mmCIF file of C-alpha atoms in Angstrom:
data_model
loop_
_atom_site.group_PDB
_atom_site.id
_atom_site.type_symbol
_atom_site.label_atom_id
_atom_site.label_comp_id
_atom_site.label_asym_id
_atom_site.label_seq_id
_atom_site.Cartn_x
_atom_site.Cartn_y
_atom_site.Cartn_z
ATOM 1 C CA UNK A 1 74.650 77.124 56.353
ATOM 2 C CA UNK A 2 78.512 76.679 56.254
ATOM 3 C CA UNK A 3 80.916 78.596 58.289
ATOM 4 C CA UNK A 4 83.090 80.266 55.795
ATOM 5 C CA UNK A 5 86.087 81.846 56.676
ATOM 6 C CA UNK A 6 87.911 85.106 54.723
ATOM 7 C CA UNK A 7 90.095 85.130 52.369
ATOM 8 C CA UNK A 8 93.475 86.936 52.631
ATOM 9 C CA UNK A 9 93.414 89.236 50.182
ATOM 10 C CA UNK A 10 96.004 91.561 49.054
ATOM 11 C CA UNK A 11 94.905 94.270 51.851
ATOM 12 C CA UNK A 12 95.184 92.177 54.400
ATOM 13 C CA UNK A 13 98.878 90.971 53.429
ATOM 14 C CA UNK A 14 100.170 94.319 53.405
ATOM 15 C CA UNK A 15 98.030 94.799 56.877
ATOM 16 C CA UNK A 16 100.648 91.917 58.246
ATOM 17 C CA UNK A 17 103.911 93.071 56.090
ATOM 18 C CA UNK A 18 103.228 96.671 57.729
ATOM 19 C CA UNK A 19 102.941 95.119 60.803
ATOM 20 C CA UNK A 20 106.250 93.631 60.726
ATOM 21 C CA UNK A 21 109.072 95.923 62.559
ATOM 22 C CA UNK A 22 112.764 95.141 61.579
ATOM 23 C CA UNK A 23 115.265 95.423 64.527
ATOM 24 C CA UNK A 24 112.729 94.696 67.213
ATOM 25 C CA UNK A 25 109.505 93.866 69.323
ATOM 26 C CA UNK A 26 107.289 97.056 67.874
ATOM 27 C CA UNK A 27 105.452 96.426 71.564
ATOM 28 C CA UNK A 28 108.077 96.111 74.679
ATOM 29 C CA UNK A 29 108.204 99.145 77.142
ATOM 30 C CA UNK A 30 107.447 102.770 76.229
ATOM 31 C CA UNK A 31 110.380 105.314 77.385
ATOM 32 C CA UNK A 32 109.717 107.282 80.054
ATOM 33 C CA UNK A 33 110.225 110.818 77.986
ATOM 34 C CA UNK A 34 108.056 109.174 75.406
ATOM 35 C CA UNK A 35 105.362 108.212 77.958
ATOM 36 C CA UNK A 36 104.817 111.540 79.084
ATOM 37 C CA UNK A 37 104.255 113.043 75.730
ATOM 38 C CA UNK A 38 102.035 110.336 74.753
ATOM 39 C CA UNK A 39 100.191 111.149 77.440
ATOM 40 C CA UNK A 40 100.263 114.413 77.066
ATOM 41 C CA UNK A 41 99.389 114.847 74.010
ATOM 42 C CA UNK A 42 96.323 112.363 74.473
ATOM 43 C CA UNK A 43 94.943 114.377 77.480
ATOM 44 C CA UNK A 44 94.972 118.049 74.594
ATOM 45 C CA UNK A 45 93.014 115.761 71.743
ATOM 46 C CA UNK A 46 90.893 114.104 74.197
ATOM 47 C CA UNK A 47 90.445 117.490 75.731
ATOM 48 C CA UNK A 48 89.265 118.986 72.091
ATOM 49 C CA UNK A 49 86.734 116.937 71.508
ATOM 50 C CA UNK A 50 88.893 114.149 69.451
ATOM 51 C CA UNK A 51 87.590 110.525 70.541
ATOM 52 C CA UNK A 52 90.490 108.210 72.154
ATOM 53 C CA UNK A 53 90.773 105.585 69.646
ATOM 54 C CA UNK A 54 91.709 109.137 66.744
ATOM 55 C CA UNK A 55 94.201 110.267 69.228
ATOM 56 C CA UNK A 56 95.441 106.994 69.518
ATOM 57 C CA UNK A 57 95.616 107.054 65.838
ATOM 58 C CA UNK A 58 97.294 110.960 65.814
ATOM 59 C CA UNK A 59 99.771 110.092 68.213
ATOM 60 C CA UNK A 60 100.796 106.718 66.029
ATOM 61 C CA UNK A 61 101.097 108.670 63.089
ATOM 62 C CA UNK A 62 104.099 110.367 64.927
ATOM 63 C CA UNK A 63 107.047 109.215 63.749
ATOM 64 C CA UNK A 64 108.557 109.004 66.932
ATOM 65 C CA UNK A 65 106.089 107.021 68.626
ATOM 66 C CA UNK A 66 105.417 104.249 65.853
ATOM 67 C CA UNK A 67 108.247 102.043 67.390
ATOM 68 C CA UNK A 68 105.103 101.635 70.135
ATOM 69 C CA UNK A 69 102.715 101.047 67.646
ATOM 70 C CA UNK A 70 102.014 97.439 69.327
ATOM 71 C CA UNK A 71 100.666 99.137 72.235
ATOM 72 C CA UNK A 72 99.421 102.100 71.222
ATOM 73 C CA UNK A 73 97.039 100.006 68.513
ATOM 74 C CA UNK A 74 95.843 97.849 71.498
ATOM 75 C CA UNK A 75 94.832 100.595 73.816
ATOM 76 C CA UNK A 76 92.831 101.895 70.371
ATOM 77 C CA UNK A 77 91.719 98.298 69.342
ATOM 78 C CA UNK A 78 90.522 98.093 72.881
ATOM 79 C CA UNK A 79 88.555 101.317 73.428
ATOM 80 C CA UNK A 80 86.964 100.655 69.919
ATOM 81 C CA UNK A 81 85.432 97.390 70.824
ATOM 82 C CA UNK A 82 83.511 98.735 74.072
ATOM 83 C CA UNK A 83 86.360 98.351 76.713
ATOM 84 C CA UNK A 84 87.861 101.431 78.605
ATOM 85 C CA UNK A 85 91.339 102.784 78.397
ATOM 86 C CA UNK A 86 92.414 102.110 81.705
ATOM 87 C CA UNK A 87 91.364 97.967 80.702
ATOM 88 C CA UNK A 88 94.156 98.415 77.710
ATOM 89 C CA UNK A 89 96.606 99.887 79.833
ATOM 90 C CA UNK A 90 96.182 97.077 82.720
ATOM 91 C CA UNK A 91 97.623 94.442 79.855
ATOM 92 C CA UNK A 92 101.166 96.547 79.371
ATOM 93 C CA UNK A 93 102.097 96.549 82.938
ATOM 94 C CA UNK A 94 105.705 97.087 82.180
ATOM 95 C CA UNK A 95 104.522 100.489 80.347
ATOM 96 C CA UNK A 96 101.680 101.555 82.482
ATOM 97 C CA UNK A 97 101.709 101.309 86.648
ATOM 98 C CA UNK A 98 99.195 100.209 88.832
ATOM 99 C CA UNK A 99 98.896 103.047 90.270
ATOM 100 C CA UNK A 100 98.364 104.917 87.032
ATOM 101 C CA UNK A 101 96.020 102.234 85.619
ATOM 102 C CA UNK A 102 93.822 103.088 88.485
ATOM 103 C CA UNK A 103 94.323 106.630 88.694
ATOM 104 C CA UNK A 104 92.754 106.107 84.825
ATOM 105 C CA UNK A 105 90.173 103.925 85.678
ATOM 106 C CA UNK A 106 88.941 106.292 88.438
ATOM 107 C CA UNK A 107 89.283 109.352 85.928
ATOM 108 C CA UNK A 108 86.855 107.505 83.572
ATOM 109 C CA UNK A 109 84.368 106.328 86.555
ATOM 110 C CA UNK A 110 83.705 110.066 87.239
ATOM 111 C CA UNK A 111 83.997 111.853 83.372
ATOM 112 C CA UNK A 112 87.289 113.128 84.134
ATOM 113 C CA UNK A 113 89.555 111.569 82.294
ATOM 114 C CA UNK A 114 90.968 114.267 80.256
ATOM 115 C CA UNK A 115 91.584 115.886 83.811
ATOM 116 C CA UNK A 116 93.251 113.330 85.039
ATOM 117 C CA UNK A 117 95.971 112.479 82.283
ATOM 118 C CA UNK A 118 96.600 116.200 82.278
ATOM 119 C CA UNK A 119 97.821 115.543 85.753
ATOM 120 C CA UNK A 120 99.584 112.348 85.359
ATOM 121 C CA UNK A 121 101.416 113.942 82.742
ATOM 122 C CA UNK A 122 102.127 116.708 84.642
ATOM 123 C CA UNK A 123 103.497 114.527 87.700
ATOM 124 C CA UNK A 124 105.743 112.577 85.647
ATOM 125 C CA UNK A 125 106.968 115.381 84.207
ATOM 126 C CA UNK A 126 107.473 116.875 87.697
ATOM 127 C CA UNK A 127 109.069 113.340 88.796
ATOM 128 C CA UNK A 128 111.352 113.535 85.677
ATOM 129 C CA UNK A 129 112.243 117.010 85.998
ATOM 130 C CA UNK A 130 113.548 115.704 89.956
ATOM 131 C CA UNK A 131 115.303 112.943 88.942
ATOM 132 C CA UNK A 132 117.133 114.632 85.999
ATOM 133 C CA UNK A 133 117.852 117.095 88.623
ATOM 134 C CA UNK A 134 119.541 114.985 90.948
ATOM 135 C CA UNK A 135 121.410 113.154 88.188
ATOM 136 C CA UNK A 136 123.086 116.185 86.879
ATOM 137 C CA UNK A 137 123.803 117.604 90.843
ATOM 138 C CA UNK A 138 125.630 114.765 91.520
ATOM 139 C CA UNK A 139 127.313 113.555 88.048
ATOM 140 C CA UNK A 140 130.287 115.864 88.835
ATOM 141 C CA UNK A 141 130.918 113.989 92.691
ATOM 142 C CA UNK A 142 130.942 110.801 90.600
ATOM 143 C CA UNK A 143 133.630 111.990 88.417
ATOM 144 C CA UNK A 144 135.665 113.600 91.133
ATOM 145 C CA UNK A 145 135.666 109.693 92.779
ATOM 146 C CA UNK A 146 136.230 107.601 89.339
ATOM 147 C CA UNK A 147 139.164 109.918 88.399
ATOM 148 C CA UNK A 148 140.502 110.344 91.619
ATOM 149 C CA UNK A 149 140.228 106.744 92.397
ATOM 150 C CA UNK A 150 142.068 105.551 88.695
ATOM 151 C CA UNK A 151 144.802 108.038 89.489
ATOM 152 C CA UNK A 152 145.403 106.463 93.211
ATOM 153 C CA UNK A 153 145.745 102.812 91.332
ATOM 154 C CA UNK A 154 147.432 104.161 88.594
ATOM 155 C CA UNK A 155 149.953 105.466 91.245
ATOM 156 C CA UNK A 156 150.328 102.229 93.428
ATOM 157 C CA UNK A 157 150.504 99.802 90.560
ATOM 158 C CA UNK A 158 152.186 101.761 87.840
ATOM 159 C CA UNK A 159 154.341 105.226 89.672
ATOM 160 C CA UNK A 160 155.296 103.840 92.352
ATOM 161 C CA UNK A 161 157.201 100.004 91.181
ATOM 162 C CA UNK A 162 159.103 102.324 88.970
ATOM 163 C CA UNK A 163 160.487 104.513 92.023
ATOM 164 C CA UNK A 164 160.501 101.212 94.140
ATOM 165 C CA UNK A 165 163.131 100.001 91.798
ATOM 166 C CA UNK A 166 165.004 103.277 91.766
ATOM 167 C CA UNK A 167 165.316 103.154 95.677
ATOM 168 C CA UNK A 168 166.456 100.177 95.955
ATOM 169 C CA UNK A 169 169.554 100.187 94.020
ATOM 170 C CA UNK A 170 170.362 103.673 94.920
ATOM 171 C CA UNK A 171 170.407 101.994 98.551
ATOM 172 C CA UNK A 172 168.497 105.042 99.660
ATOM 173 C CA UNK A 173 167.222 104.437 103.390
ATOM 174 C CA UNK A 174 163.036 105.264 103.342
ATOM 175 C CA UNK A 175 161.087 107.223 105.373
ATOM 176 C CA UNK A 176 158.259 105.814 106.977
ATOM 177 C CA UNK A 177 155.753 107.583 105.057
ATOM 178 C CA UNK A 178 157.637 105.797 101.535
ATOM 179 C CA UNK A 179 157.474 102.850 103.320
ATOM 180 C CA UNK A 180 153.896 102.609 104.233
ATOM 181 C CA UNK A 181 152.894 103.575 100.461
ATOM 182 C CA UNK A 182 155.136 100.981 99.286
ATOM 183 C CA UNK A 183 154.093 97.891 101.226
ATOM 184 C CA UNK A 184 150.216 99.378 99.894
ATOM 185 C CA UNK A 185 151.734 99.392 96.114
ATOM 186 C CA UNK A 186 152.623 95.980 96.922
ATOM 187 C CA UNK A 187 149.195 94.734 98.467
ATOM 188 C CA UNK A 188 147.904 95.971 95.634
ATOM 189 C CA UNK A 189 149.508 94.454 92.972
ATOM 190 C CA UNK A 190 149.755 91.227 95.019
ATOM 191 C CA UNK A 191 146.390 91.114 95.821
ATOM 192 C CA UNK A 192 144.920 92.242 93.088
ATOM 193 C CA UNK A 193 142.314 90.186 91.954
ATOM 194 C CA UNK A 194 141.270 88.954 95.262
ATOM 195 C CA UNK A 195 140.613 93.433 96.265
ATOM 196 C CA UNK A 196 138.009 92.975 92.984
ATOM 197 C CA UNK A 197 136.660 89.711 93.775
ATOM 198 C CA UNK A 198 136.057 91.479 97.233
ATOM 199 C CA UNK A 199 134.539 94.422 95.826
ATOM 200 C CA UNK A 200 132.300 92.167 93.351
ATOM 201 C CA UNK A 201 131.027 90.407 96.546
ATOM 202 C CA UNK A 202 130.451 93.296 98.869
ATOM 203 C CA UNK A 203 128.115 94.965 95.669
ATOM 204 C CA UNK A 204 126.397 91.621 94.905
ATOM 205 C CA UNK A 205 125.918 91.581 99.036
ATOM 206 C CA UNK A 206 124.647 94.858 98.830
ATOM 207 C CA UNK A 207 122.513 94.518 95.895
ATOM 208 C CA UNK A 208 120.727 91.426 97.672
ATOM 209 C CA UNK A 209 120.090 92.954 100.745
ATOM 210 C CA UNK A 210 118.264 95.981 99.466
ATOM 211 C CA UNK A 211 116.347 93.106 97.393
ATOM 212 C CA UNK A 212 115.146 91.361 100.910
ATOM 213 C CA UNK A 213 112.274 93.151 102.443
ATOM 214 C CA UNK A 214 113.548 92.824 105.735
ATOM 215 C CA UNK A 215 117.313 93.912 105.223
ATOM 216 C CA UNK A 216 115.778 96.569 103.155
ATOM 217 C CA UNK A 217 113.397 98.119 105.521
ATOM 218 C CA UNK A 218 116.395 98.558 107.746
ATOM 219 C CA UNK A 219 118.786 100.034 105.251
ATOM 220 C CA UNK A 220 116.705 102.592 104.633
ATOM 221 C CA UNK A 221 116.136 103.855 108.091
ATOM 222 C CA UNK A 222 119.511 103.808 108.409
ATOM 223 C CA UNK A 223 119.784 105.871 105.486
ATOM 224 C CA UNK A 224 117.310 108.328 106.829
ATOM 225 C CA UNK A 225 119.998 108.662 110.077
ATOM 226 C CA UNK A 226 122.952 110.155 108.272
ATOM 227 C CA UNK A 227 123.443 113.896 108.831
ATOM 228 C CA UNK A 228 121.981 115.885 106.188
ATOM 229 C CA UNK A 229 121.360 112.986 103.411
ATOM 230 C CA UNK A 230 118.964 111.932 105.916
ATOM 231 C CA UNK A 231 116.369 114.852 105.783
ATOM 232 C CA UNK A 232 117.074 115.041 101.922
ATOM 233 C CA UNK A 233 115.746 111.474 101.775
ATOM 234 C CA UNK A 234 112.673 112.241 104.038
ATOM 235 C CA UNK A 235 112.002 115.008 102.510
ATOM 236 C CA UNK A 236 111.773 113.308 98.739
ATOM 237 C CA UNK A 237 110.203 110.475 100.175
ATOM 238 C CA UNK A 238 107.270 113.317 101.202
ATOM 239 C CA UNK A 239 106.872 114.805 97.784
ATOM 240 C CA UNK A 240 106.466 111.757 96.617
ATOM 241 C CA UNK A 241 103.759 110.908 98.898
ATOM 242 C CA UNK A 242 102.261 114.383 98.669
ATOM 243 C CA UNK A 243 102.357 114.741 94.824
ATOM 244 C CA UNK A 244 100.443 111.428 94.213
ATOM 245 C CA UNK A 245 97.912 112.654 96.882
ATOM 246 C CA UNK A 246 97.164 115.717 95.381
ATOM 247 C CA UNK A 247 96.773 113.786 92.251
ATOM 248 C CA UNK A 248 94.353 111.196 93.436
ATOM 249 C CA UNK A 249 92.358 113.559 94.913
ATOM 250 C CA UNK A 250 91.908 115.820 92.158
ATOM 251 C CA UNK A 251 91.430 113.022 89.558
ATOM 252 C CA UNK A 252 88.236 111.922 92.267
ATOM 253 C CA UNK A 253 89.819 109.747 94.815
ATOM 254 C CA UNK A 254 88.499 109.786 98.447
ATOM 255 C CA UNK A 255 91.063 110.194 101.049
ATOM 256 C CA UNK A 256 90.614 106.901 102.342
ATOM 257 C CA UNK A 257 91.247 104.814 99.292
ATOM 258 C CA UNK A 258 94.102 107.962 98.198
ATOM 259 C CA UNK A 259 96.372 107.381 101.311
ATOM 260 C CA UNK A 260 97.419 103.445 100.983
ATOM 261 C CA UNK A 261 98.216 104.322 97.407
ATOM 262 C CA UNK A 262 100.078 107.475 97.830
ATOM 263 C CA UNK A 263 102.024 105.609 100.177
ATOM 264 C CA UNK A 264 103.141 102.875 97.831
ATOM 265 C CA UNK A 265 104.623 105.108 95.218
ATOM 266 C CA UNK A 266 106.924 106.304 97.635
ATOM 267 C CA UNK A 267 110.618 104.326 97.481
ATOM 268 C CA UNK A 268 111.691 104.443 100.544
ATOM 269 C CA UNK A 269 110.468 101.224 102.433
ATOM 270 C CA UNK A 270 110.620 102.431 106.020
ATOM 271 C CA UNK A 271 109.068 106.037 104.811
ATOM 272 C CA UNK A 272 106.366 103.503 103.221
ATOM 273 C CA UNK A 273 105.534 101.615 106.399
ATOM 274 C CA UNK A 274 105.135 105.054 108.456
ATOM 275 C CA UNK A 275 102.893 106.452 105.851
ATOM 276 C CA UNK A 276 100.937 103.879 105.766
ATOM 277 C CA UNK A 277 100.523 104.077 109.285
ATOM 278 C CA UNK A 278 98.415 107.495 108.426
ATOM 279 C CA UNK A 279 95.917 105.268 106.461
ATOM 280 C CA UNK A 280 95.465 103.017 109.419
ATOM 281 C CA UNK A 281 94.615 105.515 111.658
ATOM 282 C CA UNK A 282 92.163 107.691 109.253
ATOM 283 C CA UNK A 283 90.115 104.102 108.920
ATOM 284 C CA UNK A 284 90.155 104.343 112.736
ATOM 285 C CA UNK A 285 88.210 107.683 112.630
ATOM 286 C CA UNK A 286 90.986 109.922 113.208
ATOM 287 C CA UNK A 287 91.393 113.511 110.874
ATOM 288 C CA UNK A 288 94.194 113.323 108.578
ATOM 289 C CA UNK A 289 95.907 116.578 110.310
ATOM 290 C CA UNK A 290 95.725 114.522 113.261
ATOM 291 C CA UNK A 291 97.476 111.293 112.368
ATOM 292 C CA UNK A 292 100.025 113.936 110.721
ATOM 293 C CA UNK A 293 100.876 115.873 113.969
ATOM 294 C CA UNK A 294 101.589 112.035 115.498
ATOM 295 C CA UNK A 295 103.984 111.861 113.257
ATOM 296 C CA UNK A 296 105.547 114.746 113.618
ATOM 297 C CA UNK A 297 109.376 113.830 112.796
ATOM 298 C CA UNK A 298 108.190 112.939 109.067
ATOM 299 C CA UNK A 299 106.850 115.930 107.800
ATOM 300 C CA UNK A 300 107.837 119.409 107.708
ATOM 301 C CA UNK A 301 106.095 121.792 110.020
ATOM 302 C CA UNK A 302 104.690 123.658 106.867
ATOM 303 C CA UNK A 303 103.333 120.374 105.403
ATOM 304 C CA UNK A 304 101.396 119.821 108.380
ATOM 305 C CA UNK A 305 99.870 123.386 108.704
ATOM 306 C CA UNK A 306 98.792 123.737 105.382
ATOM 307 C CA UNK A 307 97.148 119.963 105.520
ATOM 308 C CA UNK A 308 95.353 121.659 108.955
ATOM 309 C CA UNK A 309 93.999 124.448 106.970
ATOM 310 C CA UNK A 310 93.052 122.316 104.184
ATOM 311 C CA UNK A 311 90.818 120.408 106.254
ATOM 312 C CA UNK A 312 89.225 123.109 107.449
ATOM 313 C CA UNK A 313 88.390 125.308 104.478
ATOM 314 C CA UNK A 314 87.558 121.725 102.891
ATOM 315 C CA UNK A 315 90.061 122.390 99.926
ATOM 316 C CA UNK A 316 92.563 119.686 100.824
ATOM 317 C CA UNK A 317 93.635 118.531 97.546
ATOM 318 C CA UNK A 318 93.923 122.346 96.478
ATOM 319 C CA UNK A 319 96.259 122.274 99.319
ATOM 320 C CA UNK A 320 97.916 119.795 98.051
ATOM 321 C CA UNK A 321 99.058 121.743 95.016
ATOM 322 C CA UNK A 322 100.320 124.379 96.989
ATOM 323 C CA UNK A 323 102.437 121.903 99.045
ATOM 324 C CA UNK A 324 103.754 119.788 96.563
ATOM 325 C CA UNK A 325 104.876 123.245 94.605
ATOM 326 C CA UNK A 326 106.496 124.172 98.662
ATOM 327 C CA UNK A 327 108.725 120.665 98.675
ATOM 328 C CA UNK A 328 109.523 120.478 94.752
ATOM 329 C CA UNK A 329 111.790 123.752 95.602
ATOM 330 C CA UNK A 330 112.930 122.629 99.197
ATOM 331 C CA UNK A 331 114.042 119.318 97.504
ATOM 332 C CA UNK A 332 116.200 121.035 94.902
ATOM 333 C CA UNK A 333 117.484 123.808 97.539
ATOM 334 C CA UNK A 334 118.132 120.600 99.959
ATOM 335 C CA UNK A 335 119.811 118.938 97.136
ATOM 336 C CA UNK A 336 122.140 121.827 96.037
ATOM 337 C CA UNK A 337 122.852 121.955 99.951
ATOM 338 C CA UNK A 338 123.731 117.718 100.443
ATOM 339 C CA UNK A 339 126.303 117.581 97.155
ATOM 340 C CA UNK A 340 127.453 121.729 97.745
ATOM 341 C CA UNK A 341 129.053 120.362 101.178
ATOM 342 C CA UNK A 342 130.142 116.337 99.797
ATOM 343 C CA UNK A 343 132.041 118.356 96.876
ATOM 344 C CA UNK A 344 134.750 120.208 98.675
ATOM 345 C CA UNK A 345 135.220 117.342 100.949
ATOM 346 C CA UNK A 346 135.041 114.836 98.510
ATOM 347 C CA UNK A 347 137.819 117.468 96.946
ATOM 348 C CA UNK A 348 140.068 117.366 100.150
ATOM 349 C CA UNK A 349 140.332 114.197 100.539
ATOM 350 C CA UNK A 350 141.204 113.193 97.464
ATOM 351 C CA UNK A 351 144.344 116.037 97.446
ATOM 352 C CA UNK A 352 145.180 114.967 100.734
ATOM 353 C CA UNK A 353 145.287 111.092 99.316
ATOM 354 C CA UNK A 354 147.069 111.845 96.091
ATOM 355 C CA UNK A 355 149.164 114.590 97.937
ATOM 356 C CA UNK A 356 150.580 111.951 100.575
ATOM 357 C CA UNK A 357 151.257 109.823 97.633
ATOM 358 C CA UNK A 358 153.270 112.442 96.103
ATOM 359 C CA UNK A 359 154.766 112.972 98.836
ATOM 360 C CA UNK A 360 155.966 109.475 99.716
ATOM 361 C CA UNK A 361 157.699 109.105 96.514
ATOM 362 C CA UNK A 362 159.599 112.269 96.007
ATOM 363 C CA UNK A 363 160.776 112.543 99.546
ATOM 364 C CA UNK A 364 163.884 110.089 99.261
ATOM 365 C CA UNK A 365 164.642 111.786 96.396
ATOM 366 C CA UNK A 366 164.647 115.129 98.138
ATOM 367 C CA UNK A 367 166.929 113.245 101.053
ATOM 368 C CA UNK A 368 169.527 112.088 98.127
ATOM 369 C CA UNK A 369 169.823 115.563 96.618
ATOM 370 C CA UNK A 370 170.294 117.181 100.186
ATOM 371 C CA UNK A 371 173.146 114.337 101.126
ATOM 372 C CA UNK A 372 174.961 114.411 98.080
ATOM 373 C CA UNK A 373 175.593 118.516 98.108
ATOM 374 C CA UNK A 374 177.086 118.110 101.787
#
């Protein structure tokens, strides 16, 4: 009997004209925002009795989701044909973590899966909520530095030639202060394009380092040393930790296999290697309170109470909750505290720059009007 292979019909044309996206790869990444409705919205269908390969299908009919309709067909295509929806996800690593992929996996493994996205959602939208947070706590320091910074170069290259100029043929002797500002005008404008080459270098030096495990491991603790920025760091670096916890617990992790990878979704690198330090010394047969208490300068007294009592009523990822809800507020109060005192000295000191600047030029000018009515 022959092999005989289908015809393209007419359906299946418009199948691969549909299929076509102008302006783009209808695959790619999914958006952060967008990933944590999808998800959301999967975990309420999937919670209501709609099979995953419909809500697939519900959330594609979306219009603002159809853009992802390469991967959102896959994770379908995928659960249709036997395979589970953590095995879809695993192929868009860009989109989907490893962390989450196995948080998903583990969710199906015990018949929680509907559980479980409701809490990934929820702790991306918690993450989200944080970093927007920041973003908008510390957008106004940024502009106080970009415009105070444009008007200081504005000043030396453009202000100050001008009253250079005037000095000169007036004859007018300088004071120091004039002087000083001067010669920097003319550094400036001399040197110009070697101060940005400079600047280019020291960023791309930067940007390397914190590349390189090593030189990144100790930028970090140093980071964690500076007054105040320090604890705001360790203290993020400890939600982090604590909110992926709670959510590997609750989504059926043990505590063994939950520490390593709570401890890899947090960012900073020397906060990593001490956490994971906790995960060492559980598979050594210590209690998790314990290994806490030993390290005692990375957590907040709180944190390590409530873990105590956790352990003992044997509701430890209920606990968990209860912290993470504890550290989402001290991070915001702790936030509001770091930028509330780098604004008004951020604020200072560029008055007292743009002040002495001022001050440089007009005070000739003050010396000429004093000498000329004696």
């Amino acid at each position: 009997m022959k092999n005989t292979q289908p015809i393209a019909g007419p359906m299946s044309l418009l199948a691969k004209l549909q299929s076509i996206q102008i302006g783009g790869d209808p695959g790619g990444k999914i958006a952060k925002k967008d990933l944590i409705r999808i998800i959301r919205n999967l975990a309420t269908l999937v919670c209501n009795g709609v099979s995953i390969p419909q809500a697939l299908d519900t959330i594609l009919d979306d219009a603002p989701y159809k853009k992802y309709r390469k991967i959102l067909r896959a994770l379908a295509d995928n659960v249709r044909t036997g395979g589970a929806l953590s095995g879809g996800m695993k192929k868009f690593p860009a989109t989907f973590s490893s962390l989450l992929v196995h948080q998903v996996r583990v969710g199906e493994q015990a018949g929680m899966l509907q559980q479980t996205l409701s809490r990934i959602a929820e702790q991306l939208e918690h993450s989200s909520k944080i970093k927007s947070f920041i973003i908008k706590k510390i957008t106004y320091p940024a502009i106080l530095v970009v415009a105070g910074t444009g008007s200081v170069i504005f000043m030396l290259t453009c202000v100050i030639p001008t009253f250079q100029k005037m000095y000169e043929e007036s004859g007018a002797v300088l004071p120091g202060i004039t002087q000083a500002v001067i010669n920097l005008s003319d550094f400036v404008q001399t040197n110009g394009i070697s101060i940005l080459v400079g600047i280019g270098i020291l960023v791309a030096a930067i940007y390397f380092s914190y590349r390189n495990p090593v030189s990144r491991l100790w930028i970090d603790k140093s980071l964690l040393r500076i007054p105040l920025l320090g604890n705001w760091l360790r203290n993020l670096a400890v939600l982090q930790y604590i909110e992926t916890l709670g959510n590997l617990l609750e989504s059926g992790f043990n505590l063994v296999d939950a520490l390593p990878a709570a401890a890899n979704s947090v960012g900073n690198r020397y906060m990593r290697k001490r956490l994971m330090g906790l995960h060492n010394a559980i598979r050594q047969g210590q209690r998790f309170s314990t290994a806490m208490q030993k390290e005692s300068r990375l957590f907040p007294p709180v944190v390590k109470q409530l873990v105590v009592i956790g352990e003992r009523t044997g509701r430890l990822s209920e606990i968990t909750r209860e912290i993470r809800n504890h550290l989402r507020d001290d991070v915001q109060k702790n936030t509001t505290a770091v930028l509330g005192a780098i604004e008004p000295v951020l604020t200072a000191s560029l008055a007292v720059l743009i002040g002495c600047i001022l001050l440089a030029v007009y005070l000739p000018m003050f010396d000429m009007i004093g000498n000329t009515r004696k």
